[in-house]
Short mmCIF file of C-alpha atoms in Angstrom, two decimals:
data_model
loop_
_atom_site.label_atom_id
_atom_site.label_comp_id
_atom_site.label_asym_id
_atom_site.label_seq_id
_atom_site.Cartn_x
_atom_site.Cartn_y
_atom_site.Cartn_z
CA MET A 21 0.00 0.00 0.00
CA ALA A 22 1.06 3.62 -0.37
CA ARG A 23 0.64 6.40 2.13
CA CYS A 24 1.56 10.08 1.83
CA GLY A 25 4.04 11.36 4.40
CA PRO A 26 5.62 9.45 7.31
CA PHE A 27 3.99 6.11 8.02
CA LEU A 28 4.75 5.92 11.72
CA GLY A 29 3.75 8.78 13.97
CA ARG A 30 4.99 9.65 17.45
CA ARG A 31 3.75 7.41 20.27
CA ARG A 32 3.82 7.76 24.01
CA GLY A 33 7.34 6.88 25.19
CA TYR A 34 8.63 6.71 21.61
CA ASP A 35 11.20 9.52 21.58
CA ALA A 36 13.89 10.46 19.07
CA VAL A 37 16.73 8.73 20.91
CA THR A 38 14.77 5.46 21.06
CA ALA A 39 14.06 5.76 17.35
CA VAL A 40 17.71 6.24 16.45
CA VAL A 41 18.85 3.32 18.61
CA PHE A 42 16.11 1.04 17.31
CA ALA A 43 16.80 1.87 13.69
CA PHE A 44 20.55 1.30 13.90
CA LEU A 45 20.16 -1.94 15.89
CA LEU A 46 17.68 -3.25 13.35
CA CYS A 47 20.05 -2.50 10.48
CA LEU A 48 22.97 -4.13 12.31
CA ILE A 49 20.96 -7.25 13.17
CA VAL A 50 19.59 -7.62 9.65
CA PRO A 51 22.39 -6.46 7.31
CA SER A 52 20.31 -6.98 4.18
CA PHE A 53 17.59 -4.71 5.50
CA ARG A 54 17.54 -1.55 3.38
CA LEU A 55 17.58 1.77 5.23
CA PRO A 56 15.18 3.55 2.87
CA ARG A 57 12.25 1.32 3.76
CA LEU A 58 12.03 1.41 7.51
CA CYS A 59 15.21 2.08 9.46
CA PHE A 60 14.73 5.84 9.57
CA LEU A 61 11.22 6.48 8.33
CA ALA A 62 10.08 5.68 11.85
CA PHE A 63 11.03 9.17 12.96
CA ALA A 64 10.64 11.26 9.80
CA ASP A 65 9.17 14.27 11.57
CA GLY A 66 9.50 16.22 14.81
CA SER A 67 12.67 16.03 16.87
CA GLY A 68 13.45 12.62 15.35
CA ARG A 69 13.59 14.22 11.93
CA ARG A 70 16.04 16.81 13.20
CA ASP A 71 18.17 14.12 14.83
CA LEU A 72 18.30 12.12 11.63
CA ARG A 73 19.41 15.14 9.64
CA ARG A 74 22.10 15.86 12.21
CA VAL A 75 23.31 12.24 12.31
CA ILE A 76 23.75 11.95 8.54
CA LEU A 77 24.55 15.50 7.50
CA ARG A 78 26.90 16.35 10.37
CA ASP A 79 28.13 13.36 12.38
CA GLU A 80 28.49 10.86 9.57
CA ALA A 81 29.66 13.53 7.11
CA THR A 82 32.46 14.75 9.37
CA ALA A 83 33.51 11.15 10.05
CA ARG A 84 33.71 10.52 6.32
CA LEU A 85 35.76 13.67 5.75
CA ASN A 86 38.24 12.38 8.32
CA VAL A 87 38.36 9.00 6.59
CA LEU A 88 39.15 10.66 3.24
CA GLY A 89 41.72 12.83 4.97
CA LYS A 90 43.71 9.73 5.88
CA ILE A 91 43.83 8.36 2.31
CA SER A 92 47.14 9.78 1.11
CA ASP A 93 50.18 8.94 -1.00
CA ALA A 94 52.41 10.38 1.74
CA GLU A 95 52.84 9.15 5.29
CA ASP A 96 53.25 12.52 7.01
CA HIS A 97 50.86 14.74 5.06
CA LEU A 98 47.78 14.61 2.82
CA GLU A 99 48.56 14.28 -0.87
CA ARG A 100 46.37 12.81 -3.62
CA THR A 101 47.25 13.71 -7.19
CA PHE A 102 45.66 12.68 -10.47
CA MET A 103 45.20 8.89 -10.69
CA SER A 104 47.75 8.19 -7.94
CA PRO A 105 47.32 5.04 -5.79
CA ALA A 106 45.71 7.08 -3.00
CA SER A 107 43.43 8.80 -5.48
CA LEU A 108 42.21 5.42 -6.71
CA ARG A 109 41.63 4.23 -3.15
CA ALA A 110 39.70 7.41 -2.36
CA GLY A 111 37.62 6.89 -5.50
CA ASN A 112 36.72 3.38 -4.36
CA GLN A 113 35.64 4.77 -1.00
CA ILE A 114 33.47 7.38 -2.72
CA HIS A 115 31.92 4.55 -4.76
CA GLU A 116 30.93 2.74 -1.55
CA TRP A 117 29.36 5.85 -0.04
CA MET A 118 27.47 6.62 -3.25
CA GLU A 119 26.05 3.11 -3.31
CA ASP A 120 25.16 3.45 0.39
CA ALA A 121 23.15 6.52 -0.64
CA GLY A 122 21.20 4.49 -3.20
CA MET A 123 23.06 5.65 -6.30
CA ARG A 124 24.25 3.57 -9.22
CA THR A 125 27.92 4.24 -9.82
CA TRP A 126 30.61 4.11 -12.47
CA ASN A 127 34.03 5.51 -13.43
CA ASP A 128 34.73 7.23 -16.73
CA GLY A 129 37.82 7.30 -18.93
CA MET A 130 39.35 10.26 -17.09
CA GLY A 131 38.99 8.67 -13.66
CA ASN A 132 35.96 10.70 -12.57
CA VAL A 133 33.67 8.85 -10.14
CA HIS A 134 29.93 9.13 -10.87
CA GLY A 135 26.85 8.35 -8.80
CA ARG A 136 23.34 8.87 -10.15
CA VAL A 137 19.76 8.82 -8.90
CA ASP A 138 17.24 8.77 -11.74
CA GLY A 139 14.23 10.19 -9.91
CA ARG A 140 10.81 10.23 -11.59
CA ASN A 141 12.13 11.07 -15.06
CA PRO A 142 15.32 9.11 -15.87
CA SER A 143 15.55 10.61 -19.36
CA GLY A 144 15.15 14.19 -18.16
CA LYS A 145 17.87 16.82 -17.99
CA ALA A 146 20.14 16.03 -15.06
CA LEU A 147 21.27 18.19 -12.19
CA LEU A 148 25.00 17.67 -11.73
CA ILE A 149 26.61 18.24 -8.32
CA GLY A 150 30.35 17.88 -7.96
CA SER A 151 33.75 18.81 -6.67
CA HIS A 152 37.25 17.37 -6.83
CA LEU A 153 38.84 14.33 -5.23
CA ASP A 154 42.48 15.35 -5.69
CA THR A 155 44.47 17.58 -3.33
CA VAL A 156 47.49 19.82 -3.28
CA VAL A 157 50.65 18.67 -1.52
CA ASP A 158 50.35 18.96 2.29
CA ALA A 159 46.64 19.63 1.97
CA GLY A 160 43.71 20.12 4.29
CA ILE A 161 40.84 17.61 4.40
CA PHE A 162 37.97 19.87 3.31
CA ASP A 163 39.03 21.37 -0.04
CA GLY A 164 36.98 19.49 -2.65
CA SER A 165 35.95 16.67 -0.33
CA LEU A 166 33.40 18.77 1.59
CA GLY A 167 31.35 19.36 -1.56
CA LEU A 168 31.32 15.67 -2.42
CA ILE A 169 30.39 14.49 1.05
CA SER A 170 27.66 17.14 1.41
CA ALA A 171 26.02 15.98 -1.83
CA ILE A 172 26.30 12.27 -1.02
CA SER A 173 24.96 12.83 2.50
CA ALA A 174 21.99 14.85 1.26
CA LEU A 175 21.08 12.18 -1.28
CA LYS A 176 21.48 9.50 1.36
CA LEU A 177 19.00 11.30 3.58
CA LEU A 178 16.52 11.52 0.70
CA ASN A 179 17.07 7.82 0.09
CA VAL A 180 16.60 6.64 3.67
CA THR A 181 13.41 8.69 3.95
CA GLY A 182 12.15 7.29 0.64
CA LYS A 183 12.08 10.63 -1.15
CA SER A 184 14.81 10.24 -3.78
CA SER A 185 12.43 8.53 -6.22
CA GLY A 186 10.32 11.69 -6.19
CA LEU A 187 13.04 13.92 -7.65
CA GLU A 188 11.73 15.71 -10.73
CA ARG A 189 14.98 15.15 -12.62
CA PRO A 190 18.02 12.87 -12.38
CA VAL A 191 20.70 13.97 -9.95
CA GLU A 192 24.28 12.98 -10.60
CA VAL A 193 27.18 13.49 -8.19
CA ILE A 194 30.63 13.64 -9.81
CA ALA A 195 33.93 13.33 -7.96
CA PHE A 196 36.31 14.96 -10.42
CA SER A 197 39.71 13.28 -10.72
CA ASP A 198 41.75 16.48 -11.05
CA GLU A 199 41.17 20.12 -10.25
CA GLU A 200 44.37 21.21 -8.58
CA GLY A 201 46.61 20.32 -11.53
CA ILE A 202 49.53 19.29 -9.31
CA ARG A 203 50.77 16.22 -11.14
CA PHE A 204 50.61 17.42 -14.76
CA GLN A 205 50.49 21.20 -14.20
CA SER A 206 47.17 21.44 -16.03
CA THR A 207 44.03 22.09 -14.00
CA PHE A 208 40.51 20.68 -14.43
CA LEU A 209 41.43 17.45 -16.22
CA GLY A 210 38.30 15.73 -14.90
CA SER A 211 35.69 18.48 -15.29
CA ALA A 212 37.15 19.83 -18.54
CA ALA A 213 36.78 16.37 -20.12
CA ILE A 214 33.08 16.26 -19.20
CA ALA A 215 32.59 19.85 -20.38
CA GLY A 216 34.28 18.98 -23.68
CA ILE A 217 37.04 21.59 -23.47
CA LEU A 218 40.01 19.30 -22.75
CA PRO A 219 42.40 19.35 -25.74
CA PRO A 220 43.68 15.96 -27.01
CA SER A 221 47.25 17.26 -26.60
CA ILE A 222 46.79 16.84 -22.84
CA LEU A 223 47.40 13.11 -23.29
CA ASN A 224 51.07 13.88 -24.00
CA PHE A 225 51.67 16.02 -20.89
CA ALA A 226 54.31 14.43 -18.65
CA ASP A 227 54.83 14.50 -14.90
CA ARG A 228 58.21 14.80 -13.17
CA SER A 229 58.89 11.09 -13.57
CA GLY A 230 58.32 11.29 -17.32
CA ALA A 231 54.98 9.45 -17.26
CA THR A 232 52.39 11.02 -19.55
CA VAL A 233 48.66 11.38 -18.99
CA ARG A 234 48.24 8.70 -21.65
CA ASP A 235 50.57 6.34 -19.74
CA VAL A 236 48.72 6.87 -16.46
CA LEU A 237 45.30 6.33 -18.02
CA MET A 238 46.52 3.19 -19.80
CA GLU A 239 47.49 1.71 -16.43
CA THR A 240 44.23 2.63 -14.69
CA VAL A 241 41.31 2.85 -17.13
CA GLY A 242 42.75 1.19 -20.26
CA ASP A 243 41.38 3.35 -23.08
CA THR A 244 43.56 6.35 -23.90
CA SER A 245 42.46 7.19 -27.43
CA GLU A 246 41.51 10.71 -28.47
CA LYS A 247 38.12 9.26 -29.52
CA ASN A 248 37.54 8.11 -25.95
CA LEU A 249 38.48 11.56 -24.69
CA ARG A 250 35.93 13.19 -26.99
CA GLU A 251 33.23 10.74 -25.93
CA LEU A 252 33.55 11.84 -22.30
CA LYS A 253 31.84 15.12 -23.15
CA TYR A 254 28.25 15.39 -21.92
CA ASP A 255 25.54 16.49 -24.31
CA PRO A 256 24.49 19.99 -23.15
CA ASN A 257 20.88 19.04 -23.87
CA SER A 258 21.10 16.28 -21.24
CA VAL A 259 22.13 18.63 -18.42
CA TRP A 260 19.91 21.04 -16.45
CA GLY A 261 22.65 22.72 -14.41
CA TYR A 262 25.70 22.27 -12.20
CA VAL A 263 26.01 23.02 -8.47
CA GLU A 264 29.16 22.99 -6.35
CA VAL A 265 29.60 23.33 -2.59
CA HIS A 266 33.10 24.41 -1.57
CA ILE A 267 34.94 25.94 1.36
CA GLU A 268 35.40 29.66 0.90
CA GLN A 269 39.21 29.57 1.16
CA GLY A 270 38.97 33.14 2.37
CA PRO A 271 38.05 35.03 5.58
CA VAL A 272 34.85 36.89 4.62
CA LEU A 273 32.25 34.45 5.98
CA GLU A 274 34.11 34.10 9.26
CA TRP A 275 34.34 37.88 9.51
CA ARG A 276 30.59 38.12 8.86
CA GLY A 277 29.87 35.40 11.44
CA LEU A 278 27.90 33.25 8.97
CA PRO A 279 28.42 29.64 7.87
CA LEU A 280 27.25 29.93 4.26
CA GLY A 281 27.50 32.30 1.33
CA ILE A 282 26.46 32.29 -2.33
CA VAL A 283 28.99 32.78 -5.12
CA SER A 284 28.21 35.44 -7.71
CA GLY A 285 31.04 34.42 -10.00
CA ILE A 286 34.60 33.17 -10.30
CA ALA A 287 37.35 35.61 -11.15
CA GLY A 288 39.16 35.37 -14.46
CA GLN A 289 42.86 34.72 -14.21
CA THR A 290 46.06 35.49 -16.11
CA ARG A 291 49.50 34.20 -15.21
CA LEU A 292 52.59 35.99 -16.48
CA ARG A 293 56.29 35.30 -16.25
CA VAL A 294 58.51 38.37 -16.32
CA THR A 295 62.21 38.01 -17.06
CA VAL A 296 64.57 40.95 -16.56
CA ARG A 297 68.07 40.69 -18.09
CA GLY A 298 70.98 42.92 -17.22
CA SER A 299 74.77 42.76 -17.04
CA GLN A 300 76.23 40.13 -14.74
CA GLY A 301 79.29 41.25 -12.78
CA HIS A 302 81.40 41.24 -9.64
CA ALA A 303 79.58 42.59 -6.60
CA GLY A 304 82.68 44.44 -5.35
CA THR A 305 84.17 45.95 -8.50
CA VAL A 306 81.36 47.42 -10.62
CA PRO A 307 80.49 51.01 -9.54
CA MET A 308 76.82 51.61 -8.74
CA SER A 309 76.52 54.28 -11.44
CA MET A 310 77.69 51.84 -14.12
CA ARG A 311 75.54 48.83 -13.26
CA GLN A 312 72.77 47.31 -15.33
CA ASP A 313 71.35 45.38 -12.41
CA PRO A 314 68.11 43.45 -13.08
CA MET A 315 67.38 42.94 -9.36
CA PRO A 316 66.41 46.52 -8.38
CA ALA A 317 64.64 46.80 -11.74
CA ALA A 318 62.57 43.72 -10.88
CA ALA A 319 61.88 45.18 -7.43
CA GLU A 320 60.57 48.38 -9.01
CA LEU A 321 58.37 46.37 -11.35
CA ILE A 322 56.89 44.42 -8.44
CA VAL A 323 56.12 47.64 -6.53
CA LEU A 324 54.55 49.03 -9.71
CA LEU A 325 52.31 45.96 -9.89
CA GLU A 326 51.22 46.43 -6.28
CA SER A 327 50.41 50.11 -6.80
CA LEU A 328 48.41 49.50 -9.98
CA CYS A 329 46.39 46.68 -8.42
CA LYS A 330 45.67 48.58 -5.22
CA HIS A 331 44.58 51.74 -7.07
CA PRO A 332 43.59 50.84 -10.66
CA VAL A 333 41.56 54.05 -11.02
CA ASP A 334 44.83 56.04 -10.78
CA PHE A 335 46.38 54.16 -13.67
CA LEU A 336 43.64 53.30 -16.16
CA SER A 337 42.03 55.78 -18.53
CA PHE A 338 38.29 55.86 -19.16
CA ASP A 339 37.17 55.06 -22.70
CA GLU A 340 34.74 52.79 -24.56
CA TYR A 341 36.88 49.80 -23.63
CA CYS A 342 37.39 50.62 -19.97
CA LYS A 343 34.21 52.21 -18.61
CA ASP A 344 33.28 53.48 -15.16
CA SER A 345 31.54 50.18 -14.35
CA THR A 346 34.65 48.23 -15.31
CA ILE A 347 36.81 50.30 -12.99
CA GLU A 348 34.30 49.80 -10.17
CA VAL A 349 34.35 46.01 -10.59
CA LEU A 350 38.16 46.08 -10.71
CA ALA A 351 38.36 48.12 -7.54
CA ASN A 352 36.31 45.46 -5.72
CA SER A 353 37.78 42.30 -7.23
CA LEU A 354 41.27 42.88 -8.64
CA VAL A 355 44.06 40.96 -6.89
CA CYS A 356 47.65 40.59 -8.06
CA THR A 357 50.37 38.34 -6.66
CA VAL A 358 54.07 37.70 -7.21
CA GLY A 359 54.42 34.16 -5.95
CA GLU A 360 57.80 33.06 -7.28
CA ILE A 361 61.08 34.90 -7.89
CA SER A 362 64.51 33.63 -8.88
CA SER A 363 67.84 35.02 -10.04
CA TRP A 364 70.86 33.78 -11.94
CA PRO A 365 73.51 32.86 -10.94
CA SER A 366 72.03 33.49 -7.47
CA ALA A 367 75.29 34.06 -5.60
CA SER A 368 75.78 36.59 -2.82
CA ASN A 369 78.88 38.16 -4.41
CA VAL A 370 77.59 38.35 -7.99
CA ILE A 371 75.44 41.02 -9.64
CA PRO A 372 72.75 38.81 -11.21
CA GLY A 373 72.49 38.62 -14.95
CA ARG A 374 68.86 37.59 -14.91
CA VAL A 375 65.88 37.87 -12.57
CA SER A 376 62.59 36.09 -13.23
CA PHE A 377 59.29 36.30 -11.38
CA THR A 378 55.67 35.23 -11.80
CA ILE A 379 52.56 37.40 -11.72
CA ASP A 380 49.05 36.14 -10.98
CA ILE A 381 46.28 38.62 -11.88
CA ARG A 382 42.63 37.90 -11.09
CA ALA A 383 39.45 39.95 -11.54
CA MET A 384 35.74 39.48 -12.16
CA GLU A 385 35.83 41.75 -15.20
CA ASP A 386 37.70 40.27 -18.19
CA LYS A 387 37.98 43.55 -20.11
CA GLY A 388 39.29 45.25 -17.00
CA ARG A 389 41.82 42.46 -16.45
CA GLU A 390 43.05 42.92 -20.03
CA ALA A 391 43.28 46.67 -19.46
CA VAL A 392 45.39 46.08 -16.35
CA ILE A 393 47.73 43.73 -18.24
CA TYR A 394 48.11 46.23 -21.10
CA GLU A 395 48.83 49.15 -18.77
CA LEU A 396 51.16 47.08 -16.58
CA SER A 397 53.13 45.77 -19.56
CA SER A 398 53.51 49.24 -21.06
CA ARG A 399 54.81 50.75 -17.82
CA MET A 400 57.11 47.76 -17.17
CA TYR A 401 58.78 48.13 -20.57
CA LYS A 402 59.30 51.85 -19.97
CA THR A 403 60.82 51.16 -16.55
CA CYS A 404 63.23 48.62 -18.00
CA ASP A 405 64.25 51.03 -20.77
CA ARG A 406 64.97 53.73 -18.19
CA ARG A 407 67.14 51.30 -16.20
CA SER A 408 68.97 50.00 -19.32
CA VAL A 409 67.83 46.41 -18.79
CA ILE A 410 65.76 44.15 -21.05
CA CYS A 411 62.50 42.62 -19.92
CA THR A 412 60.23 40.06 -21.54
CA ILE A 413 56.67 39.28 -20.46
CA GLU A 414 55.18 35.88 -21.27
CA ARG A 415 51.53 34.93 -20.85
CA LYS A 416 51.48 31.43 -19.38
CA HIS A 417 47.80 30.93 -18.56
CA ASP A 418 44.42 32.61 -19.21
CA ALA A 419 40.94 31.79 -17.94
CA ASN A 420 37.92 34.02 -18.41
CA ALA A 421 35.70 35.00 -15.50
CA VAL A 422 32.58 32.93 -14.90
CA LYS A 423 29.26 34.45 -13.86
CA CYS A 424 27.01 32.17 -11.85
CA ASP A 425 23.45 31.76 -13.12
CA PRO A 426 21.16 34.30 -11.37
CA GLU A 427 18.13 31.99 -11.10
CA LEU A 428 20.20 29.06 -9.84
CA SER A 429 21.96 31.35 -7.37
CA THR A 430 18.62 32.61 -6.08
CA ARG A 431 17.48 29.03 -5.43
CA LEU A 432 20.73 28.20 -3.67
CA LYS A 433 20.50 31.36 -1.58
CA LEU A 434 16.99 30.43 -0.45
CA ALA A 435 18.22 26.91 0.41
CA ALA A 436 21.13 28.31 2.41
CA GLN A 437 18.85 30.76 4.23
CA THR A 438 16.44 27.94 5.09
CA ALA A 439 19.26 25.75 6.36
CA MET A 440 20.64 28.49 8.58
CA LYS A 441 17.16 29.18 9.96
CA GLU A 442 16.64 25.50 10.81
CA MET A 443 19.97 25.36 12.62
CA ASN A 444 18.98 28.48 14.55
CA GLY A 445 15.84 26.86 15.91
CA GLY A 446 13.54 28.48 13.37
CA MET A 447 14.69 32.02 14.06
CA ASP A 448 15.56 34.26 11.12
CA GLN A 449 19.26 34.78 10.45
CA GLN A 450 21.16 37.50 8.69
CA GLU A 451 20.75 37.42 4.93
CA VAL A 452 23.10 35.02 3.19
CA PRO A 453 25.96 37.08 1.72
CA VAL A 454 26.89 37.01 -1.97
CA LEU A 455 30.62 36.66 -2.57
CA MET A 456 33.05 36.57 -5.46
CA SER A 457 35.40 33.61 -5.76
CA GLY A 458 39.01 34.54 -6.33
CA ALA A 459 39.99 30.87 -6.49
CA GLY A 460 39.32 28.68 -9.50
CA HIS A 461 36.87 25.77 -9.19
CA ASP A 462 35.52 22.95 -11.36
CA ALA A 463 32.52 25.22 -11.97
CA MET A 464 34.77 27.25 -14.30
CA ALA A 465 35.13 24.27 -16.63
CA MET A 466 31.52 23.17 -16.20
CA SER A 467 30.28 26.63 -17.21
CA HIS A 468 31.24 25.69 -20.77
CA LEU A 469 28.63 22.92 -20.56
CA THR A 470 25.75 24.37 -18.54
CA LYS A 471 24.64 27.04 -16.07
CA VAL A 472 26.46 26.91 -12.74
CA GLY A 473 25.85 27.89 -9.12
CA MET A 474 28.01 27.65 -6.00
CA ILE A 475 27.67 27.70 -2.22
CA PHE A 476 30.63 28.74 -0.06
CA VAL A 477 31.18 27.30 3.42
CA ARG A 478 33.03 29.15 6.18
CA CYS A 479 36.55 27.96 7.00
CA ARG A 480 38.59 29.01 10.00
CA GLY A 481 40.83 31.98 9.33
CA GLY A 482 40.24 31.64 5.61
CA VAL A 483 43.11 29.13 5.59
CA SER A 484 43.17 26.56 2.80
CA HIS A 485 45.74 24.41 0.95
CA SER A 486 47.19 23.69 4.37
CA PRO A 487 46.79 21.08 7.11
CA GLU A 488 45.46 23.99 9.21
CA GLU A 489 42.39 24.11 6.98
CA HIS A 490 39.35 23.63 9.24
CA VAL A 491 35.56 23.66 9.02
CA LEU A 492 33.37 23.43 12.13
CA ASP A 493 31.21 20.32 12.44
CA ASP A 494 28.11 22.52 12.52
CA ASP A 495 29.22 24.25 9.32
CA VAL A 496 29.55 20.84 7.67
CA TRP A 497 25.97 20.30 8.85
CA ALA A 498 24.92 23.66 7.38
CA ALA A 499 26.45 22.71 4.03
CA GLY A 500 24.61 19.40 4.02
CA LEU A 501 21.31 21.02 5.05
CA ALA A 502 21.59 23.62 2.28
CA THR A 503 22.30 20.90 -0.28
CA LEU A 504 19.40 18.83 1.04
CA THR A 505 17.02 21.80 1.00
CA PHE A 506 18.00 22.61 -2.58
CA LEU A 507 17.41 18.98 -3.61
CA GLU A 508 14.07 18.91 -1.80
CA SER A 509 12.99 21.84 -3.97
CA GLN A 510 13.51 19.48 -6.92
CA ILE A 511 10.94 17.01 -5.56
CA GLY A 512 7.47 17.00 -7.10
CA SER A 513 4.28 17.15 -5.07
CA PRO A 514 2.35 15.28 -3.86
CA PHE A 515 4.86 12.66 -2.80
CA CYS A 516 4.01 9.22 -1.51
CA VAL A 517 6.15 6.88 0.54
CA HIS A 518 5.65 3.15 -0.04
CA THR A 519 5.59 1.04 3.08
CA MET A 520 6.72 -2.54 3.28
#
């Protein structure tokens, strides 16, 4: 028979704790007994409902994050790079958790791990939810993994309460095999393949040991043909949208005192390498007035970069290309970084002959970013001419800014607001803030396939890419609740639960 809503109401003496204990004991005693049918439906409303959400979305989710955090290729720190042994073990673990959530699972030819729930319309356009499984070297346990665990946990909760079959469209969770780009120095291998923007030449990229992407895939998935690479691309007509939950990797949410934020867009990025060449010489014998020293020239260029990026309005002219609105966006989003510097021959008693440094420029406005690069390059060349040194500027990487879909972002914002209200005992919270992402995410690649939306989760001190990276257990819960609430908005009405 079928009944709408929970099939077992509250009885005298039947409290939430009793329900939890009974359900878990029943599942332990009868291993083949499926959770969706009875184990947790017995307390699908009231305080039992809240306990269930906390158990799965917070307690179990944080435990799983800690399990993933121990799957590493290194003994003394967390490190999982593209298709490494630890990455494969982590993928197998994700498979198990996806199946536990009632999903059918598979791996694709780029090592991405997929889990799918078909819902009421298996042939409909799918909602994709994802993040990355790989890490940087000496990583924290939340970057990438939090988004995956939040999605799996939310779908598990829908499954154990019998609601996943009521989803209006298929939902697919994807654990992308590479986002950080550590092993082959090329980001988004997993998501770019699905979005159809991964060039076939990537198969010939080599890591430090000399192994190519083709070699690694041959050992792990078998098929390394360019045809197979092309076939990984999803048909845009089969996809409704893409959602990603990710730690903020910045301090704004903590400063605002809120666990969740909505992402308005991801900054575009350009990476440059500047090389300044002068006249190498003896540190004690060449008079200061006769030197062509690239080191102070490089220092002046770096200070110039800082000044321009702190005060772009003082450097850029207003015209049809660079309008008032562009300058305003730049003033609020432009960040510039020199992250690496080296000299040759790098000896304390030698005037260097060459100094090289990197520049990372990010902004939400692509035209403004180009205007900054043009103005910076022009002023750098003039500075080098004045100092009688030669400088070259190479563009090493470009990625355009990504705007998140307004309608999808509105839905995610409502879900986040609802989640925060539930955690606050039904009391209204501050409005969920809208933030820009200065860091790149798989959503950048997926934006070439479909509309995208993102939720940010507070992390302590804004620290990321470090073992000090930390997310509160309750913020993990908030992330799971927001994901669940968003998925529940995809469920048709009325909805019936089938009893055994």
